[in-house]
mmCIF file of N, CA, C and O in Angstrom:
data_model
loop_
_atom_site.group_PDB
_atom_site.id
_atom_site.type_symbol
_atom_site.label_atom_id
_atom_site.label_comp_id
_atom_site.label_asym_id
_atom_site.label_seq_id
_atom_site.Cartn_x
_atom_site.Cartn_y
_atom_site.Cartn_z
ATOM 1 N N MET A 1 113.444 -82.557 -2.489
ATOM 2 C CA MET A 1 112.908 -82.722 -1.347
ATOM 3 C C MET A 1 112.843 -84.286 -1.254
ATOM 4 O O MET A 1 111.831 -84.922 -1.876
ATOM 5 N N ASN A 2 113.185 -85.222 -0.254
ATOM 6 C CA ASN A 2 112.909 -86.349 0.115
ATOM 7 C C ASN A 2 111.669 -86.404 0.807
ATOM 8 O O ASN A 2 111.253 -85.812 1.457
ATOM 9 N N THR A 3 110.503 -87.447 0.484
ATOM 10 C CA THR A 3 109.498 -87.288 1.236
ATOM 11 C C THR A 3 109.404 -87.816 2.754
ATOM 12 O O THR A 3 109.005 -87.415 3.534
ATOM 13 N N LYS A 4 110.478 -88.388 2.917
ATOM 14 C CA LYS A 4 110.656 -89.125 4.516
ATOM 15 C C LYS A 4 111.095 -88.618 5.154
ATOM 16 O O LYS A 4 111.130 -88.508 6.632
ATOM 17 N N GLU A 5 111.787 -86.896 4.854
ATOM 18 C CA GLU A 5 112.534 -86.577 5.798
ATOM 19 C C GLU A 5 111.256 -85.174 5.931
ATOM 20 O O GLU A 5 111.328 -85.163 7.487
ATOM 21 N N ASN A 6 110.073 -85.390 4.811
ATOM 22 C CA ASN A 6 109.045 -84.049 6.036
ATOM 23 C C ASN A 6 108.130 -84.918 6.397
ATOM 24 O O ASN A 6 107.549 -84.376 7.223
ATOM 25 N N LYS A 7 108.139 -86.034 6.822
ATOM 26 C CA LYS A 7 107.044 -87.341 7.900
ATOM 27 C C LYS A 7 107.861 -87.004 8.919
ATOM 28 O O LYS A 7 107.221 -87.465 10.082
ATOM 29 N N GLY A 8 108.906 -87.021 9.162
ATOM 30 C CA GLY A 8 109.820 -87.139 10.197
ATOM 31 C C GLY A 8 110.517 -88.701 10.228
ATOM 32 O O GLY A 8 110.496 -89.293 9.194
ATOM 33 N N LEU A 9 110.836 -89.030 11.349
ATOM 34 C CA LEU A 9 111.457 -90.261 11.694
ATOM 35 C C LEU A 9 110.461 -91.684 11.554
ATOM 36 O O LEU A 9 109.057 -91.696 11.982
ATOM 37 N N ILE A 10 110.939 -92.142 10.859
ATOM 38 C CA ILE A 10 110.258 -93.654 10.173
ATOM 39 C C ILE A 10 110.973 -95.182 11.238
ATOM 40 O O ILE A 10 112.151 -95.088 10.767
ATOM 41 N N LYS A 11 110.369 -95.740 12.178
ATOM 42 C CA LYS A 11 110.907 -96.572 12.457
ATOM 43 C C LYS A 11 110.567 -97.661 11.936
ATOM 44 O O LYS A 11 109.267 -97.668 11.487
ATOM 45 N N GLU A 12 111.105 -98.991 12.396
ATOM 46 C CA GLU A 12 111.109 -100.166 11.383
ATOM 47 C C GLU A 12 110.080 -100.952 13.038
ATOM 48 O O GLU A 12 110.311 -100.631 13.736
ATOM 49 N N ARG A 13 109.071 -101.687 12.274
ATOM 50 C CA ARG A 13 107.936 -101.681 12.986
ATOM 51 C C ARG A 13 108.410 -103.497 12.977
ATOM 52 O O ARG A 13 108.838 -103.853 12.425
ATOM 53 N N ASN A 14 108.465 -104.154 14.664
ATOM 54 C CA ASN A 14 108.630 -105.317 14.793
ATOM 55 C C ASN A 14 107.613 -106.063 14.328
ATOM 56 O O ASN A 14 106.496 -106.049 15.675
ATOM 57 N N GLN A 15 106.678 -107.025 13.058
ATOM 58 C CA GLN A 15 105.858 -107.299 13.306
ATOM 59 C C GLN A 15 105.343 -108.143 14.154
ATOM 60 O O GLN A 15 104.219 -108.548 15.131
ATOM 61 N N GLN A 16 106.100 -109.350 14.842
ATOM 62 C CA GLN A 16 105.886 -110.372 16.693
ATOM 63 C C GLN A 16 105.068 -108.927 17.214
ATOM 64 O O GLN A 16 104.001 -109.710 17.762
ATOM 65 N N GLN A 17 105.677 -108.158 17.470
ATOM 66 C CA GLN A 17 105.939 -108.005 18.696
ATOM 67 C C GLN A 17 104.998 -106.899 18.364
ATOM 68 O O GLN A 17 103.386 -106.507 19.485
ATOM 69 N N TRP A 18 104.127 -106.275 17.923
ATOM 70 C CA TRP A 18 103.259 -105.192 16.707
ATOM 71 C C TRP A 18 101.953 -106.330 16.743
ATOM 72 O O TRP A 18 100.712 -105.981 17.265
ATOM 73 N N LYS A 19 102.397 -107.733 16.528
ATOM 74 C CA LYS A 19 100.999 -108.305 16.671
ATOM 75 C C LYS A 19 100.625 -109.028 18.389
ATOM 76 O O LYS A 19 99.660 -109.001 18.181
ATOM 77 N N LEU A 20 101.396 -109.247 18.790
ATOM 78 C CA LEU A 20 101.185 -109.598 20.602
ATOM 79 C C LEU A 20 100.791 -108.468 20.809
ATOM 80 O O LEU A 20 99.652 -108.112 21.907
ATOM 81 N N HIS A 21 100.928 -106.716 20.324
ATOM 82 C CA HIS A 21 100.344 -106.060 21.178
ATOM 83 C C HIS A 21 99.119 -105.425 20.944
ATOM 84 O O HIS A 21 98.217 -105.016 21.204
ATOM 85 N N GLN A 22 98.745 -105.889 19.415
ATOM 86 C CA GLN A 22 97.713 -105.643 18.773
ATOM 87 C C GLN A 22 96.069 -106.889 19.948
ATOM 88 O O GLN A 22 94.869 -106.565 20.056
ATOM 89 N N GLN A 23 96.687 -108.055 19.862
ATOM 90 C CA GLN A 23 95.955 -109.294 20.170
ATOM 91 C C GLN A 23 95.974 -108.795 21.723
ATOM 92 O O GLN A 23 94.577 -108.987 22.328
ATOM 93 N N LEU A 24 97.241 -108.797 22.527
ATOM 94 C CA LEU A 24 96.818 -108.222 23.787
ATOM 95 C C LEU A 24 96.002 -106.704 24.091
ATOM 96 O O LEU A 24 94.940 -106.131 24.837
ATOM 97 N N ALA A 25 95.493 -105.563 23.098
ATOM 98 C CA ALA A 25 94.583 -104.596 23.100
ATOM 99 C C ALA A 25 93.478 -105.562 22.704
ATOM 100 O O ALA A 25 92.109 -103.986 23.691
ATOM 101 N N HIS A 26 93.138 -106.226 22.028
ATOM 102 C CA HIS A 26 91.764 -106.682 21.995
ATOM 103 C C HIS A 26 91.414 -107.820 22.774
ATOM 104 O O HIS A 26 89.996 -107.475 23.710
ATOM 105 N N PHE A 27 92.178 -108.132 23.273
ATOM 106 C CA PHE A 27 92.129 -109.004 24.870
ATOM 107 C C PHE A 27 91.269 -108.002 26.127
ATOM 108 O O PHE A 27 90.500 -108.594 26.706
ATOM 109 N N ILE A 28 92.047 -106.984 25.629
ATOM 110 C CA ILE A 28 91.458 -105.869 27.459
ATOM 111 C C ILE A 28 90.290 -105.435 26.731
ATOM 112 O O ILE A 28 89.814 -104.651 27.931
ATOM 113 N N LYS A 29 90.216 -104.902 25.356
ATOM 114 C CA LYS A 29 88.386 -104.441 24.936
ATOM 115 C C LYS A 29 87.325 -105.349 25.365
ATOM 116 O O LYS A 29 86.450 -104.792 25.423
ATOM 117 N N ASP A 30 87.805 -106.699 25.305
ATOM 118 C CA ASP A 30 86.862 -107.543 25.421
ATOM 119 C C ASP A 30 86.318 -107.975 26.890
ATOM 120 O O ASP A 30 85.402 -108.189 26.885
ATOM 121 N N LEU A 31 87.446 -107.769 27.420
ATOM 122 C CA LEU A 31 87.595 -107.644 29.185
ATOM 123 C C LEU A 31 86.791 -107.226 29.796
ATOM 124 O O LEU A 31 86.242 -106.675 30.749
ATOM 125 N N ASP A 32 86.354 -105.617 29.077
ATOM 126 C CA ASP A 32 86.030 -104.171 29.576
ATOM 127 C C ASP A 32 84.524 -103.983 28.910
ATOM 128 O O ASP A 32 83.291 -103.797 29.472
ATOM 129 N N ARG A 33 84.392 -105.393 28.574
ATOM 130 C CA ARG A 33 83.077 -105.842 28.077
ATOM 131 C C ARG A 33 81.632 -106.244 28.652
ATOM 132 O O ARG A 33 81.798 -106.995 29.350
ATOM 133 N N LEU A 34 80.314 -105.906 29.409
ATOM 134 C CA LEU A 34 80.041 -107.053 30.205
ATOM 135 C C LEU A 34 78.920 -108.091 28.809
ATOM 136 O O LEU A 34 79.013 -107.842 27.415
ATOM 137 N N PRO A 35 79.128 -109.231 28.983
ATOM 138 C CA PRO A 35 78.392 -109.923 29.040
ATOM 139 C C PRO A 35 77.343 -110.310 27.954
ATOM 140 O O PRO A 35 75.995 -109.053 29.230
ATOM 141 N N ASP A 36 76.232 -110.721 26.978
ATOM 142 C CA ASP A 36 75.613 -110.877 26.660
ATOM 143 C C ASP A 36 74.295 -112.254 27.390
ATOM 144 O O ASP A 36 75.827 -112.517 28.092
ATOM 145 N N ALA A 37 73.183 -112.457 27.490
ATOM 146 C CA ALA A 37 72.443 -112.875 28.152
ATOM 147 C C ALA A 37 72.790 -114.219 28.375
ATOM 148 O O ALA A 37 73.512 -115.158 28.602
ATOM 149 N N GLN A 38 72.964 -114.411 27.079
ATOM 150 C CA GLN A 38 73.808 -116.037 26.498
ATOM 151 C C GLN A 38 75.009 -116.717 26.625
ATOM 152 O O GLN A 38 75.476 -117.358 26.624
ATOM 153 N N GLU A 39 75.913 -115.009 26.384
ATOM 154 C CA GLU A 39 77.618 -115.961 27.125
ATOM 155 C C GLU A 39 77.466 -116.014 28.650
ATOM 156 O O GLU A 39 78.242 -116.433 29.402
ATOM 157 N N ALA A 40 76.552 -115.064 30.038
ATOM 158 C CA ALA A 40 76.271 -115.217 30.750
ATOM 159 C C ALA A 40 75.707 -116.588 30.993
ATOM 160 O O ALA A 40 76.281 -117.403 32.096
ATOM 161 N N ARG A 41 75.025 -117.039 30.297
ATOM 162 C CA ARG A 41 74.726 -118.514 30.492
ATOM 163 C C ARG A 41 75.722 -119.401 30.257
ATOM 164 O O ARG A 41 75.686 -120.721 31.104
ATOM 165 N N LEU A 42 76.308 -119.480 29.106
ATOM 166 C CA LEU A 42 77.016 -120.560 29.258
ATOM 167 C C LEU A 42 78.895 -120.427 30.280
ATOM 168 O O LEU A 42 79.469 -121.620 29.958
ATOM 169 N N ASN A 43 78.826 -119.315 30.320
ATOM 170 C CA ASN A 43 80.284 -119.107 31.282
ATOM 171 C C ASN A 43 79.460 -119.740 32.564
ATOM 172 O O ASN A 43 79.954 -119.154 33.730
ATOM 173 N N ARG A 44 80.075 -121.287 32.752
ATOM 174 C CA ARG A 44 79.927 -121.698 34.067
ATOM 175 C C ARG A 44 81.055 -122.310 34.439
ATOM 176 O O ARG A 44 81.910 -122.220 33.897
ATOM 177 N N PRO A 45 81.552 -121.843 36.055
ATOM 178 C CA PRO A 45 82.434 -122.704 36.688
ATOM 179 C C PRO A 45 82.329 -124.039 35.988
ATOM 180 O O PRO A 45 81.443 -125.258 35.458
ATOM 181 N N ARG A 46 83.730 -124.678 35.871
ATOM 182 C CA ARG A 46 84.397 -126.091 35.181
ATOM 183 C C ARG A 46 85.416 -126.643 35.337
ATOM 184 O O ARG A 46 85.929 -125.591 36.665
ATOM 185 N N SER A 47 85.384 -127.855 35.873
ATOM 186 C CA SER A 47 86.283 -128.182 36.632
ATOM 187 C C SER A 47 87.287 -128.150 35.990
ATOM 188 O O SER A 47 87.876 -127.929 34.340
ATOM 189 N N SER A 48 88.765 -128.480 36.033
ATOM 190 C CA SER A 48 90.025 -127.997 35.417
ATOM 191 C C SER A 48 90.515 -129.154 34.367
ATOM 192 O O SER A 48 90.493 -130.532 35.271
ATOM 193 N N PRO A 49 91.361 -129.432 33.909
ATOM 194 C CA PRO A 49 91.004 -130.502 32.896
ATOM 195 C C PRO A 49 92.461 -131.648 34.286
ATOM 196 O O PRO A 49 93.543 -130.771 35.051
ATOM 197 N N GLN A 50 92.217 -132.826 33.899
ATOM 198 C CA GLN A 50 93.283 -133.629 34.860
ATOM 199 C C GLN A 50 94.979 -133.237 34.532
ATOM 200 O O GLN A 50 96.049 -133.375 35.548
ATOM 201 N N SER A 51 95.202 -133.009 33.167
ATOM 202 C CA SER A 51 96.708 -132.512 33.247
ATOM 203 C C SER A 51 97.277 -131.395 33.900
ATOM 204 O O SER A 51 98.578 -131.045 34.328
ATOM 205 N N LEU A 52 96.211 -130.231 34.723
ATOM 206 C CA LEU A 52 96.834 -129.250 35.435
ATOM 207 C C LEU A 52 96.964 -129.462 36.526
ATOM 208 O O LEU A 52 96.856 -128.191 37.361
ATOM 209 N N LEU A 53 96.186 -130.810 36.903
ATOM 210 C CA LEU A 53 96.094 -131.042 38.592
ATOM 211 C C LEU A 53 97.499 -130.538 39.405
ATOM 212 O O LEU A 53 97.934 -130.159 40.452
ATOM 213 N N PRO A 54 98.958 -131.468 38.746
ATOM 214 C CA PRO A 54 99.981 -130.761 40.082
ATOM 215 C C PRO A 54 99.728 -129.705 39.769
ATOM 216 O O PRO A 54 100.902 -128.873 40.934
ATOM 217 N N MET A 55 99.663 -128.907 38.654
ATOM 218 C CA MET A 55 100.196 -126.885 39.291
ATOM 219 C C MET A 55 99.538 -126.749 40.239
ATOM 220 O O MET A 55 100.080 -126.042 41.387
ATOM 221 N N VAL A 56 98.075 -127.074 40.817
ATOM 222 C CA VAL A 56 97.293 -127.184 41.741
ATOM 223 C C VAL A 56 97.866 -127.377 43.623
ATOM 224 O O VAL A 56 97.851 -126.524 44.245
ATOM 225 N N PHE A 57 98.505 -128.449 42.983
ATOM 226 C CA PHE A 57 99.290 -129.096 44.415
ATOM 227 C C PHE A 57 100.569 -128.962 44.802
ATOM 228 O O PHE A 57 101.188 -129.303 43.639
#
């Protein structure tokens, strides 16, 4: 018997799409996490770079 038949349908993975989904999952997981005291102290509002100024106005 062929072992692939026993496992069911095996799809080829698109590596770029798989990596994008993994990065997105890690990003969302980090958004859900509460920052510790050091991160909260370092997370201060800063002015945007001058190169982004045309996007604002």
